[in-house]
Amino acid sequence: MAEEYTGTHDDDFARRISEISDDDAQKRAESLLAGLQEYDLEDEDADLLNAYGAGFDDDDVDDGPAPVLAIVGRPNVGKSSFVNRILGRREAVVEDVPGVTRDRVSYPAQWAGRKITLVDTGGWDIDSKGIASRIAEQAEVAVELADAVVLVVDVRTGVTATDEHIVRMLRRTKKPVLLAANKVDSDKDLLSAAELWSLGMGEPHPISAMHGNGVADLLDEVLKILPEQSQIDQAMERGGPRRVALVGRPNVGKSSLLNKIVGHKRVVVDNEAGTTRDPVDELVELGGRQWRFIDTAGIRKRSKNASGSEFYASLRTQTALERSEVAVVLLEASEVISDQDMKIIRNVIDAGRGLVVAFNKWDLLDDERRWNLEREIEREFGHISWAPRVNISAESGRHVERLVPAMETALESWENRIPTGKLNAFLAELVAANPHPLRGGKQPRILFGTQAGSRPPKFVLFTTGFLDPGYRRFIERRLREVFDFEGTPIEISMRIREKRKKR
């Protein structure tokens, strides 16, 4: 953990910022912007700075969820290497070793200006018994929530019984499929790729995920079969009911909570974790307004393959987060806050959604557990102290209505925009009182700041050097204090620029 920067405590800081008039703030920002012209700026900087003073383009219009592309195939054919090649970074696990787990199964990507969500099905717990049925089952889970599929086959191994099993499953789904003939690095491999016509999945597209050959051509073909937005999870119109993802680990009471809010037994509830298979969207009246709850209550557990169930639950959670605007993370107050709970919270933050934390079964706690829980919250939730907390009982409905002001606060913060003048007045006052620590005899300065977007709020700082993570967190904390960003993650990025050399 990087060293934290605490700065000096100033009770009057927020008041001083509020007292700066809009005209004065704008003049300050214009002066800083003029000074920025002395630095070497890139074309993308100009695009961002040209928006200064002209308001924001509504670049956060909800165009609906990106189309989902599932990458399927048996182990060690190069699925994860293919995903990493598209992403341009090593993010997907590239070892299909039994027992290897991963925090994420889907990845946001772009190709030719279009957004895509990639789903990687590699890294499963595989043993030699029943391998074909297990692999096909796991692939089926991913395909179920995909708009199109890329089937990856290793040309050096050739077609196996497992490949044929997956092909039969893909034909049943009637999803558009492209066949990627991977590990084509020679003319001999190219001839082997041609033999994959025998699978009956159309033209084999020769690629080398390791070296990148043929990947661009394959992705061009992928765009032809993908819809503009996911047809699996239809987009909701902006301005309609606010979208809430109800997430949490299995058996914490998500279905019970949704049933209580809806007012009838809409979702199957059982003591066995994971009793709901189908995604459940529900329009409900709560707090005098309509909401759309996107439930991720789990799945029907499959007796032969618990790993497939976990995969499906994880994929459902990520899909729900993509479709949502704010997430209610439900935790069971009677149980110790687990790593899985924290992982779900991290997923919400990574997805850039508003966050409300709800502790279920609060009414059943004794004094000792309440005391212990508060200590756990202090220890585990330091980095999300900005998230509203609500204590409820899903079973009895006690205090469920308190979710409404918490969600409304998170959504308001999520969409909050700070005028560029006010932001730069804030930065100037903050840095004057709390300059960045010297590093190697140099002190990086903040030249100019602008809010590049909202939903969630995104800030770009032009600087003369790298700002320590601890100092960036300090800026974030003060942003939250002054501008009330409660319930939303904040993104702060830097653009380090050098002064233009005089000729």
Short mmCIF file of C-alpha atoms in Angstrom, two decimals:
data_model
loop_
_atom_site.label_atom_id
_atom_site.label_comp_id
_atom_site.label_asym_id
_atom_site.label_seq_id
_atom_site.Cartn_x
_atom_site.Cartn_y
_atom_site.Cartn_z
CA MET A 1 0.00 0.00 0.00
CA ALA A 2 1.42 3.37 -1.00
CA GLU A 3 2.04 5.94 1.73
CA GLU A 4 -1.04 8.02 2.46
CA TYR A 5 -0.97 11.79 2.27
CA THR A 6 -3.14 13.31 4.97
CA GLY A 7 -2.56 17.04 4.40
CA THR A 8 -3.57 19.72 6.86
CA HIS A 9 -7.03 19.80 8.37
CA ASP A 10 -8.96 22.92 7.38
CA ASP A 11 -12.54 23.30 8.58
CA ASP A 12 -13.05 26.39 6.42
CA PHE A 13 -11.81 24.88 3.16
CA ALA A 14 -15.22 23.91 1.76
CA ARG A 15 -16.69 27.28 2.80
CA ARG A 16 -13.89 29.22 1.03
CA ILE A 17 -14.44 27.27 -2.18
CA SER A 18 -18.20 27.90 -2.04
CA GLU A 19 -17.62 31.63 -1.60
CA ILE A 20 -15.58 31.93 -4.81
CA SER A 21 -17.93 33.41 -7.40
CA ASP A 22 -18.47 31.68 -10.71
CA ASP A 23 -16.91 34.66 -12.55
CA ASP A 24 -13.78 34.63 -10.40
CA ALA A 25 -13.47 30.87 -10.76
CA GLN A 26 -13.81 31.11 -14.53
CA LYS A 27 -11.16 33.84 -14.76
CA ARG A 28 -8.75 31.72 -12.73
CA ALA A 29 -9.38 28.71 -14.94
CA GLU A 30 -8.88 30.75 -18.12
CA SER A 31 -5.56 31.99 -16.78
CA LEU A 32 -4.45 28.43 -16.01
CA LEU A 33 -5.64 27.25 -19.40
CA ALA A 34 -3.62 29.98 -21.11
CA GLY A 35 -0.53 28.90 -19.19
CA LEU A 36 -1.10 25.33 -20.29
CA GLN A 37 -0.47 26.36 -23.90
CA GLU A 38 3.22 26.66 -23.03
CA TYR A 39 3.37 22.88 -22.66
CA ASP A 40 3.61 20.16 -25.29
CA LEU A 41 0.04 19.01 -25.74
CA GLU A 42 -1.24 16.12 -27.80
CA ASP A 43 -4.19 16.04 -30.16
CA GLU A 44 -6.35 14.26 -27.59
CA ASP A 45 -5.55 17.03 -25.09
CA ALA A 46 -6.89 19.62 -27.50
CA ASP A 47 -10.10 17.65 -27.96
CA LEU A 48 -10.61 17.57 -24.21
CA LEU A 49 -9.70 21.21 -23.61
CA ASN A 50 -11.83 22.52 -26.47
CA ALA A 51 -14.87 21.52 -24.43
CA TYR A 52 -13.82 23.98 -21.70
CA GLY A 53 -16.36 26.75 -21.24
CA ALA A 54 -18.78 25.23 -23.71
CA GLY A 55 -20.37 22.80 -21.29
CA PHE A 56 -20.16 19.05 -21.56
CA ASP A 57 -21.04 16.98 -24.55
CA ASP A 58 -23.44 14.35 -23.33
CA ASP A 59 -20.92 11.61 -23.90
CA ASP A 60 -22.54 9.48 -21.26
CA VAL A 61 -25.77 8.84 -23.16
CA ASP A 62 -26.86 5.33 -22.38
CA ASP A 63 -26.45 3.46 -25.65
CA GLY A 64 -27.24 0.18 -23.99
CA PRO A 65 -24.93 -2.69 -23.08
CA ALA A 66 -22.10 -3.55 -25.46
CA PRO A 67 -22.60 -6.73 -27.49
CA VAL A 68 -21.20 -9.84 -25.82
CA LEU A 69 -18.70 -12.10 -27.59
CA ALA A 70 -18.02 -15.47 -25.95
CA ILE A 71 -14.64 -17.11 -26.60
CA VAL A 72 -15.07 -20.88 -26.27
CA GLY A 73 -12.94 -23.96 -26.86
CA ARG A 74 -11.22 -26.69 -24.93
CA PRO A 75 -8.22 -26.01 -22.66
CA ASN A 76 -4.88 -24.90 -24.08
CA VAL A 77 -6.14 -23.87 -27.51
CA GLY A 78 -5.21 -20.22 -26.84
CA LYS A 79 -8.51 -18.66 -25.75
CA SER A 80 -6.99 -16.45 -23.07
CA SER A 81 -4.08 -15.49 -25.32
CA PHE A 82 -6.65 -14.46 -27.91
CA VAL A 83 -8.51 -12.35 -25.33
CA ASN A 84 -5.24 -10.71 -24.22
CA ARG A 85 -4.34 -9.98 -27.84
CA ILE A 86 -7.64 -8.14 -28.33
CA LEU A 87 -7.27 -6.26 -25.05
CA GLY A 88 -3.69 -5.31 -25.84
CA ARG A 89 -2.56 -6.35 -22.36
CA ARG A 90 -2.03 -9.50 -20.32
CA GLU A 91 -5.20 -9.63 -18.26
CA ALA A 92 -6.87 -12.98 -18.88
CA VAL A 93 -5.24 -15.97 -17.18
CA VAL A 94 -3.28 -17.86 -19.83
CA GLU A 95 -2.82 -21.16 -18.00
CA ASP A 96 -5.68 -23.63 -18.25
CA VAL A 97 -4.58 -25.45 -15.13
CA PRO A 98 -7.04 -27.33 -12.94
CA GLY A 99 -8.01 -25.19 -9.97
CA VAL A 100 -6.91 -21.88 -11.46
CA THR A 101 -9.47 -19.27 -10.48
CA ARG A 102 -10.02 -15.78 -11.84
CA ASP A 103 -11.66 -12.68 -10.44
CA ARG A 104 -13.17 -11.71 -13.77
CA VAL A 105 -14.72 -13.64 -16.61
CA SER A 106 -15.64 -10.71 -18.85
CA TYR A 107 -13.60 -7.82 -20.18
CA PRO A 108 -14.61 -4.55 -21.86
CA ALA A 109 -12.83 -4.12 -25.20
CA GLN A 110 -12.95 -2.01 -28.35
CA TRP A 111 -12.37 -2.70 -31.99
CA ALA A 112 -12.71 -0.20 -34.85
CA GLY A 113 -14.40 2.25 -32.49
CA ARG A 114 -17.04 -0.24 -31.32
CA LYS A 115 -17.37 -1.52 -27.76
CA ILE A 116 -17.44 -5.26 -27.13
CA THR A 117 -17.69 -7.32 -23.97
CA LEU A 118 -15.43 -10.37 -24.19
CA VAL A 119 -16.24 -13.47 -22.16
CA ASP A 120 -13.34 -15.87 -21.65
CA THR A 121 -14.26 -19.42 -20.70
CA GLY A 122 -10.72 -20.65 -20.01
CA GLY A 123 -9.10 -21.76 -16.79
CA TRP A 124 -11.68 -24.27 -15.64
CA ASP A 125 -11.40 -27.06 -13.12
CA ILE A 126 -11.00 -29.92 -15.56
CA ASP A 127 -10.24 -33.57 -14.90
CA SER A 128 -9.94 -36.45 -17.30
CA LYS A 129 -13.37 -37.91 -16.54
CA GLY A 130 -16.28 -36.57 -18.53
CA ILE A 131 -14.12 -33.80 -19.97
CA ALA A 132 -16.23 -33.29 -23.09
CA SER A 133 -19.50 -32.84 -21.23
CA ARG A 134 -17.91 -30.58 -18.61
CA ILE A 135 -16.27 -28.30 -21.17
CA ALA A 136 -19.44 -28.13 -23.25
CA GLU A 137 -21.49 -27.28 -20.15
CA GLN A 138 -19.16 -24.43 -19.22
CA ALA A 139 -19.13 -23.15 -22.78
CA GLU A 140 -22.93 -23.34 -22.84
CA VAL A 141 -23.12 -21.06 -19.80
CA ALA A 142 -21.10 -18.38 -21.59
CA VAL A 143 -22.89 -18.82 -24.91
CA GLU A 144 -26.24 -18.48 -23.17
CA LEU A 145 -25.45 -14.85 -22.34
CA ALA A 146 -23.61 -13.99 -25.56
CA ASP A 147 -24.68 -12.36 -28.82
CA ALA A 148 -22.06 -14.20 -30.87
CA VAL A 149 -19.32 -16.76 -30.37
CA VAL A 150 -15.75 -17.39 -31.49
CA LEU A 151 -14.81 -21.06 -31.31
CA VAL A 152 -11.05 -21.44 -30.96
CA VAL A 153 -9.43 -24.65 -32.22
CA ASP A 154 -5.74 -25.60 -32.09
CA VAL A 155 -4.68 -26.46 -35.65
CA ARG A 156 -1.65 -28.41 -34.44
CA THR A 157 -3.77 -30.78 -32.39
CA GLY A 158 -6.55 -30.92 -34.91
CA VAL A 159 -10.20 -31.70 -34.29
CA THR A 160 -10.89 -33.66 -31.10
CA ALA A 161 -13.99 -35.29 -29.68
CA THR A 162 -14.33 -32.35 -27.30
CA ASP A 163 -14.31 -29.88 -30.19
CA GLU A 164 -17.07 -31.86 -31.85
CA HIS A 165 -19.07 -31.90 -28.61
CA ILE A 166 -18.85 -28.10 -28.35
CA VAL A 167 -19.85 -27.74 -32.01
CA ARG A 168 -23.02 -29.77 -31.39
CA MET A 169 -23.89 -27.50 -28.47
CA LEU A 170 -23.28 -24.37 -30.57
CA ARG A 171 -25.57 -25.61 -33.31
CA ARG A 172 -28.36 -26.06 -30.77
CA THR A 173 -28.02 -22.46 -29.58
CA LYS A 174 -28.37 -21.05 -33.12
CA LYS A 175 -25.98 -18.23 -32.17
CA PRO A 176 -23.72 -16.79 -34.91
CA VAL A 177 -20.32 -18.47 -34.66
CA LEU A 178 -16.91 -17.76 -36.18
CA LEU A 179 -14.24 -20.45 -36.22
CA ALA A 180 -10.74 -19.34 -35.20
CA ALA A 181 -7.96 -21.69 -36.30
CA ASN A 182 -5.27 -20.78 -33.79
CA LYS A 183 -1.50 -21.35 -33.71
CA VAL A 184 -1.07 -20.83 -37.45
CA ASP A 185 2.59 -19.82 -37.72
CA SER A 186 3.72 -21.64 -40.89
CA ASP A 187 2.49 -22.86 -44.27
CA LYS A 188 2.08 -26.32 -42.76
CA ASP A 189 -0.18 -24.87 -40.07
CA LEU A 190 -2.18 -23.07 -42.77
CA LEU A 191 -2.86 -26.40 -44.49
CA SER A 192 -3.95 -27.85 -41.16
CA ALA A 193 -6.34 -24.92 -40.71
CA ALA A 194 -8.08 -25.81 -43.96
CA GLU A 195 -8.89 -29.24 -42.52
CA LEU A 196 -11.16 -27.56 -39.95
CA TRP A 197 -13.83 -27.16 -42.64
CA SER A 198 -14.77 -30.69 -41.51
CA LEU A 199 -16.31 -29.24 -38.33
CA GLY A 200 -19.11 -27.78 -40.41
CA MET A 201 -18.83 -24.34 -38.76
CA GLY A 202 -17.98 -22.47 -41.92
CA GLU A 203 -14.68 -20.95 -42.97
CA PRO A 204 -11.78 -21.43 -40.54
CA HIS A 205 -10.07 -18.08 -39.90
CA PRO A 206 -6.32 -18.70 -39.46
CA ILE A 207 -4.81 -16.69 -36.58
CA SER A 208 -1.88 -16.67 -34.23
CA ALA A 209 -3.08 -15.34 -30.88
CA MET A 210 0.51 -15.40 -29.64
CA HIS A 211 1.93 -13.26 -32.47
CA GLY A 212 -1.22 -11.42 -33.55
CA ASN A 213 -1.32 -12.67 -37.14
CA GLY A 214 -4.83 -12.73 -38.59
CA VAL A 215 -6.50 -11.42 -35.41
CA ALA A 216 -7.43 -8.06 -36.96
CA ASP A 217 -9.09 -9.75 -39.94
CA LEU A 218 -11.04 -12.04 -37.63
CA LEU A 219 -12.23 -9.11 -35.50
CA ASP A 220 -13.43 -7.32 -38.65
CA GLU A 221 -15.59 -10.37 -39.32
CA VAL A 222 -16.75 -10.42 -35.69
CA LEU A 223 -18.14 -6.88 -36.05
CA LYS A 224 -20.24 -8.06 -39.00
CA ILE A 225 -22.10 -10.63 -36.89
CA LEU A 226 -22.41 -8.62 -33.66
CA PRO A 227 -25.39 -6.31 -33.09
CA GLU A 228 -24.76 -2.65 -32.24
CA GLN A 229 -25.81 -3.37 -28.66
CA SER A 230 -26.43 -6.57 -26.79
CA GLN A 231 -29.67 -8.31 -27.72
CA ILE A 232 -29.38 -10.54 -24.67
CA ASP A 233 -29.83 -7.69 -22.23
CA GLN A 234 -31.96 -5.11 -24.00
CA ALA A 235 -31.08 -1.48 -23.35
CA MET A 236 -33.39 0.55 -21.16
CA GLU A 237 -34.22 4.04 -22.30
CA ARG A 238 -32.53 6.80 -20.40
CA GLY A 239 -35.07 8.77 -18.44
CA GLY A 240 -37.04 5.64 -17.57
CA PRO A 241 -37.03 3.90 -14.19
CA ARG A 242 -33.60 3.99 -12.57
CA ARG A 243 -31.82 0.65 -12.88
CA VAL A 244 -30.66 -1.12 -9.73
CA ALA A 245 -28.47 -4.24 -9.68
CA LEU A 246 -29.17 -6.34 -6.62
CA VAL A 247 -25.93 -8.24 -6.04
CA GLY A 248 -24.27 -10.30 -3.34
CA ARG A 249 -22.97 -13.76 -2.72
CA PRO A 250 -25.44 -16.67 -2.79
CA ASN A 251 -27.96 -17.06 0.01
CA VAL A 252 -27.62 -13.60 1.57
CA GLY A 253 -31.29 -12.83 0.96
CA LYS A 254 -31.43 -11.18 -2.47
CA SER A 255 -34.53 -13.08 -3.54
CA SER A 256 -36.22 -12.48 -0.20
CA LEU A 257 -35.50 -8.76 -0.47
CA LEU A 258 -36.85 -8.56 -4.00
CA ASN A 259 -39.97 -10.49 -3.03
CA LYS A 260 -40.58 -8.13 -0.11
CA ILE A 261 -40.18 -5.07 -2.35
CA VAL A 262 -42.38 -6.53 -5.09
CA GLY A 263 -45.01 -7.67 -2.59
CA HIS A 264 -45.47 -11.20 -3.85
CA LYS A 265 -43.41 -14.34 -4.26
CA ARG A 266 -41.92 -13.56 -7.66
CA VAL A 267 -38.54 -15.25 -7.07
CA VAL A 268 -38.02 -18.80 -5.84
CA VAL A 269 -36.49 -18.73 -2.36
CA ASP A 270 -34.78 -21.77 -0.87
CA ASN A 271 -32.22 -22.33 1.85
CA GLU A 272 -29.90 -23.94 -0.69
CA ALA A 273 -27.62 -21.32 -2.20
CA GLY A 274 -28.25 -20.66 -5.86
CA THR A 275 -31.86 -21.62 -6.48
CA THR A 276 -32.70 -19.08 -9.16
CA ARG A 277 -31.52 -19.75 -12.69
CA ASP A 278 -33.27 -17.21 -14.88
CA PRO A 279 -32.44 -13.51 -14.73
CA VAL A 280 -35.22 -11.56 -13.06
CA ASP A 281 -36.03 -7.93 -13.90
CA GLU A 282 -38.77 -6.36 -11.87
CA LEU A 283 -40.43 -2.95 -12.08
CA VAL A 284 -41.34 -1.98 -8.53
CA GLU A 285 -42.81 0.97 -6.67
CA LEU A 286 -40.61 2.03 -3.80
CA GLY A 287 -40.45 5.35 -2.01
CA GLY A 288 -43.06 6.91 -4.27
CA ARG A 289 -41.22 6.20 -7.53
CA GLN A 290 -40.67 3.35 -9.93
CA TRP A 291 -37.41 1.38 -10.04
CA ARG A 292 -36.17 -1.44 -12.24
CA PHE A 293 -34.44 -4.06 -10.11
CA ILE A 294 -32.05 -6.35 -11.95
CA ASP A 295 -31.81 -9.41 -9.72
CA THR A 296 -28.79 -11.71 -9.65
CA ALA A 297 -30.19 -14.13 -7.12
CA GLY A 298 -28.03 -16.94 -8.44
CA ILE A 299 -28.77 -20.07 -10.45
CA ARG A 300 -30.14 -23.53 -10.05
CA LYS A 301 -27.19 -25.55 -8.86
CA ARG A 302 -26.07 -28.29 -11.23
CA SER A 303 -25.10 -31.44 -9.39
CA LYS A 304 -22.20 -32.42 -11.64
CA ASN A 305 -20.38 -29.12 -11.85
CA ALA A 306 -20.30 -26.55 -9.09
CA SER A 307 -17.64 -24.58 -10.97
CA GLY A 308 -20.08 -24.01 -13.83
CA SER A 309 -22.61 -22.65 -11.34
CA GLU A 310 -20.09 -20.25 -9.86
CA PHE A 311 -19.11 -19.13 -13.34
CA TYR A 312 -22.72 -18.47 -14.28
CA ALA A 313 -23.35 -16.51 -11.06
CA SER A 314 -20.24 -14.40 -11.64
CA LEU A 315 -21.24 -13.74 -15.26
CA ARG A 316 -24.80 -12.83 -14.24
CA THR A 317 -23.43 -10.35 -11.68
CA GLN A 318 -21.19 -8.65 -14.23
CA THR A 319 -23.97 -8.55 -16.81
CA ALA A 320 -26.35 -7.00 -14.26
CA LEU A 321 -23.75 -4.38 -13.33
CA GLU A 322 -23.33 -3.43 -17.00
CA ARG A 323 -27.06 -2.84 -17.29
CA SER A 324 -27.42 -0.99 -14.01
CA GLU A 325 -26.82 2.54 -12.79
CA VAL A 326 -26.51 1.82 -9.08
CA ALA A 327 -25.79 -1.45 -7.26
CA VAL A 328 -27.13 -2.54 -3.90
CA VAL A 329 -24.62 -5.00 -2.44
CA LEU A 330 -26.40 -7.19 0.09
CA LEU A 331 -24.33 -8.65 2.93
CA GLU A 332 -25.46 -10.87 5.79
CA ALA A 333 -24.87 -8.95 9.02
CA SER A 334 -24.67 -12.12 11.12
CA GLU A 335 -21.67 -13.43 9.16
CA VAL A 336 -18.10 -12.15 8.97
CA ILE A 337 -17.46 -9.90 5.96
CA SER A 338 -15.81 -12.28 3.50
CA ASP A 339 -13.31 -11.97 0.68
CA GLN A 340 -16.17 -12.80 -1.69
CA ASP A 341 -18.18 -9.86 -0.34
CA MET A 342 -15.23 -7.54 -0.91
CA LYS A 343 -14.67 -8.95 -4.40
CA ILE A 344 -18.28 -8.15 -5.33
CA ILE A 345 -17.86 -4.61 -4.01
CA ARG A 346 -14.67 -4.24 -6.07
CA ASN A 347 -16.58 -5.44 -9.14
CA VAL A 348 -19.15 -2.68 -8.60
CA ILE A 349 -16.41 -0.06 -8.32
CA ASP A 350 -14.56 -1.43 -11.37
CA ALA A 351 -17.83 -1.27 -13.33
CA GLY A 352 -18.13 2.41 -12.35
CA ARG A 353 -21.59 2.10 -10.81
CA GLY A 354 -23.14 3.86 -7.84
CA LEU A 355 -22.80 1.82 -4.65
CA VAL A 356 -25.07 1.20 -1.67
CA VAL A 357 -24.15 -1.41 0.96
CA ALA A 358 -27.08 -3.11 2.70
CA PHE A 359 -26.66 -5.33 5.76
CA ASN A 360 -29.42 -7.93 5.91
CA LYS A 361 -30.83 -9.58 9.07
CA TRP A 362 -29.68 -6.62 11.17
CA ASP A 363 -32.63 -7.13 13.52
CA LEU A 364 -31.33 -10.56 14.52
CA LEU A 365 -27.96 -9.34 15.82
CA ASP A 366 -27.03 -9.35 19.47
CA ASP A 367 -24.88 -6.61 21.01
CA GLU A 368 -21.65 -8.60 20.70
CA ARG A 369 -22.12 -9.22 16.97
CA ARG A 370 -23.01 -5.57 16.35
CA TRP A 371 -19.82 -4.48 18.09
CA ASN A 372 -17.72 -6.97 16.10
CA LEU A 373 -19.39 -5.98 12.84
CA GLU A 374 -18.58 -2.30 13.38
CA ARG A 375 -14.91 -3.25 13.88
CA GLU A 376 -15.01 -5.32 10.65
CA ILE A 377 -16.52 -2.37 8.77
CA GLU A 378 -13.80 -0.04 10.09
CA ARG A 379 -11.14 -2.52 8.97
CA GLU A 380 -12.55 -3.61 5.59
CA PHE A 381 -14.50 -0.57 4.38
CA GLY A 382 -11.93 2.19 4.78
CA HIS A 383 -11.63 2.59 1.00
CA ILE A 384 -15.42 2.79 0.55
CA SER A 385 -16.32 5.01 3.48
CA TRP A 386 -18.13 7.14 0.87
CA ALA A 387 -20.72 4.39 0.20
CA PRO A 388 -24.09 4.77 2.00
CA ARG A 389 -24.87 1.94 4.44
CA VAL A 390 -28.37 0.70 5.20
CA ASN A 391 -29.34 -1.87 7.84
CA ILE A 392 -32.41 -3.88 6.84
CA SER A 393 -34.37 -7.10 7.26
CA ALA A 394 -35.39 -8.62 3.93
CA GLU A 395 -37.62 -11.16 5.65
CA SER A 396 -39.73 -8.68 7.63
CA GLY A 397 -39.25 -5.69 5.36
CA ARG A 398 -37.95 -3.58 8.25
CA HIS A 399 -36.17 -0.39 7.07
CA VAL A 400 -36.23 -1.52 3.41
CA GLU A 401 -37.59 1.94 2.52
CA ARG A 402 -34.26 3.39 3.68
CA LEU A 403 -32.72 2.01 0.50
CA VAL A 404 -34.48 4.76 -1.50
CA PRO A 405 -32.68 7.87 -0.17
CA ALA A 406 -29.39 5.94 -0.27
CA MET A 407 -29.89 5.00 -3.94
CA GLU A 408 -31.06 8.50 -4.84
CA THR A 409 -27.99 10.02 -3.19
CA ALA A 410 -25.67 7.61 -5.02
CA LEU A 411 -27.32 8.32 -8.38
CA GLU A 412 -27.20 12.09 -7.90
CA SER A 413 -23.48 11.88 -7.08
CA TRP A 414 -22.90 9.47 -9.97
CA GLU A 415 -24.23 12.08 -12.41
CA ASN A 416 -22.70 15.12 -10.70
CA ARG A 417 -20.66 17.53 -12.83
CA ILE A 418 -18.38 20.25 -11.47
CA PRO A 419 -17.90 23.43 -13.57
CA THR A 420 -14.31 23.67 -14.81
CA GLY A 421 -13.84 27.02 -13.08
CA LYS A 422 -14.93 25.68 -9.69
CA LEU A 423 -12.75 22.58 -10.12
CA ASN A 424 -9.64 24.62 -10.81
CA ALA A 425 -10.39 27.01 -7.94
CA PHE A 426 -10.63 23.94 -5.72
CA LEU A 427 -7.34 22.53 -7.03
CA ALA A 428 -5.51 25.84 -6.66
CA GLU A 429 -6.63 26.30 -3.05
CA LEU A 430 -5.92 22.68 -2.20
CA VAL A 431 -2.41 22.61 -3.67
CA ALA A 432 -1.50 25.98 -2.15
CA ALA A 433 -2.24 24.63 1.32
CA ASN A 434 -1.06 21.07 0.65
CA PRO A 435 1.67 20.93 -2.02
CA HIS A 436 2.78 17.56 -3.36
CA PRO A 437 5.79 16.19 -1.43
CA LEU A 438 9.20 16.55 -3.04
CA ARG A 439 10.36 13.47 -4.92
CA GLY A 440 14.00 13.34 -5.96
CA GLY A 441 14.32 17.07 -5.48
CA LYS A 442 11.36 17.76 -7.80
CA GLN A 443 7.81 18.72 -7.00
CA PRO A 444 5.12 17.85 -9.55
CA ARG A 445 2.54 20.58 -10.09
CA ILE A 446 -1.06 20.46 -11.22
CA LEU A 447 -1.39 22.76 -14.23
CA PHE A 448 -5.09 22.39 -14.99
CA GLY A 449 -8.01 20.10 -14.25
CA THR A 450 -11.22 19.27 -16.02
CA GLN A 451 -14.08 16.83 -15.56
CA ALA A 452 -14.01 14.61 -18.61
CA GLY A 453 -17.33 12.89 -17.90
CA SER A 454 -19.82 11.60 -15.37
CA ARG A 455 -21.66 8.35 -14.66
CA PRO A 456 -19.22 7.94 -12.82
CA PRO A 457 -17.36 11.26 -12.43
CA LYS A 458 -14.05 11.23 -14.32
CA PHE A 459 -11.40 13.89 -13.79
CA VAL A 460 -8.28 14.60 -15.83
CA LEU A 461 -5.38 16.49 -14.25
CA PHE A 462 -2.63 18.01 -16.42
CA THR A 463 0.56 17.81 -14.37
CA THR A 464 4.31 18.38 -14.67
CA GLY A 465 5.08 15.00 -13.10
CA PHE A 466 3.65 11.84 -11.61
CA LEU A 467 1.34 12.35 -8.63
CA ASP A 468 1.81 9.75 -5.90
CA PRO A 469 -1.21 7.42 -5.43
CA GLY A 470 -1.50 8.63 -1.83
CA TYR A 471 -1.72 12.24 -3.01
CA ARG A 472 -4.35 11.35 -5.63
CA ARG A 473 -6.41 9.67 -2.93
CA PHE A 474 -6.03 12.84 -0.86
CA ILE A 475 -7.44 14.88 -3.78
CA GLU A 476 -10.30 12.38 -4.09
CA ARG A 477 -11.16 12.65 -0.40
CA ARG A 478 -11.28 16.44 -0.58
CA LEU A 479 -13.35 16.32 -3.78
CA ARG A 480 -15.88 14.20 -1.91
CA GLU A 481 -15.90 16.53 1.09
CA VAL A 482 -16.41 19.71 -0.95
CA PHE A 483 -18.66 18.49 -3.77
CA ASP A 484 -20.64 15.71 -2.05
CA PHE A 485 -19.70 12.68 -4.13
CA GLU A 486 -21.42 10.22 -1.80
CA GLY A 487 -22.14 6.78 -3.16
CA THR A 488 -20.13 6.93 -6.39
CA PRO A 489 -16.63 5.89 -7.41
CA ILE A 490 -14.43 8.68 -8.78
CA GLU A 491 -11.82 8.28 -11.51
CA ILE A 492 -8.79 10.59 -11.47
CA SER A 493 -6.25 10.29 -14.27
CA MET A 494 -3.13 12.29 -15.10
CA ARG A 495 -1.67 13.66 -18.28
CA ILE A 496 1.97 14.48 -17.62
CA ARG A 497 3.19 17.19 -19.96
CA GLU A 498 6.56 18.90 -20.36
CA LYS A 499 7.12 22.56 -21.07
CA ARG A 500 7.62 23.32 -24.75
CA LYS A 501 11.27 23.96 -25.51
CA LYS A 502 12.06 27.39 -26.88
CA ARG A 503 13.67 27.42 -30.28
#
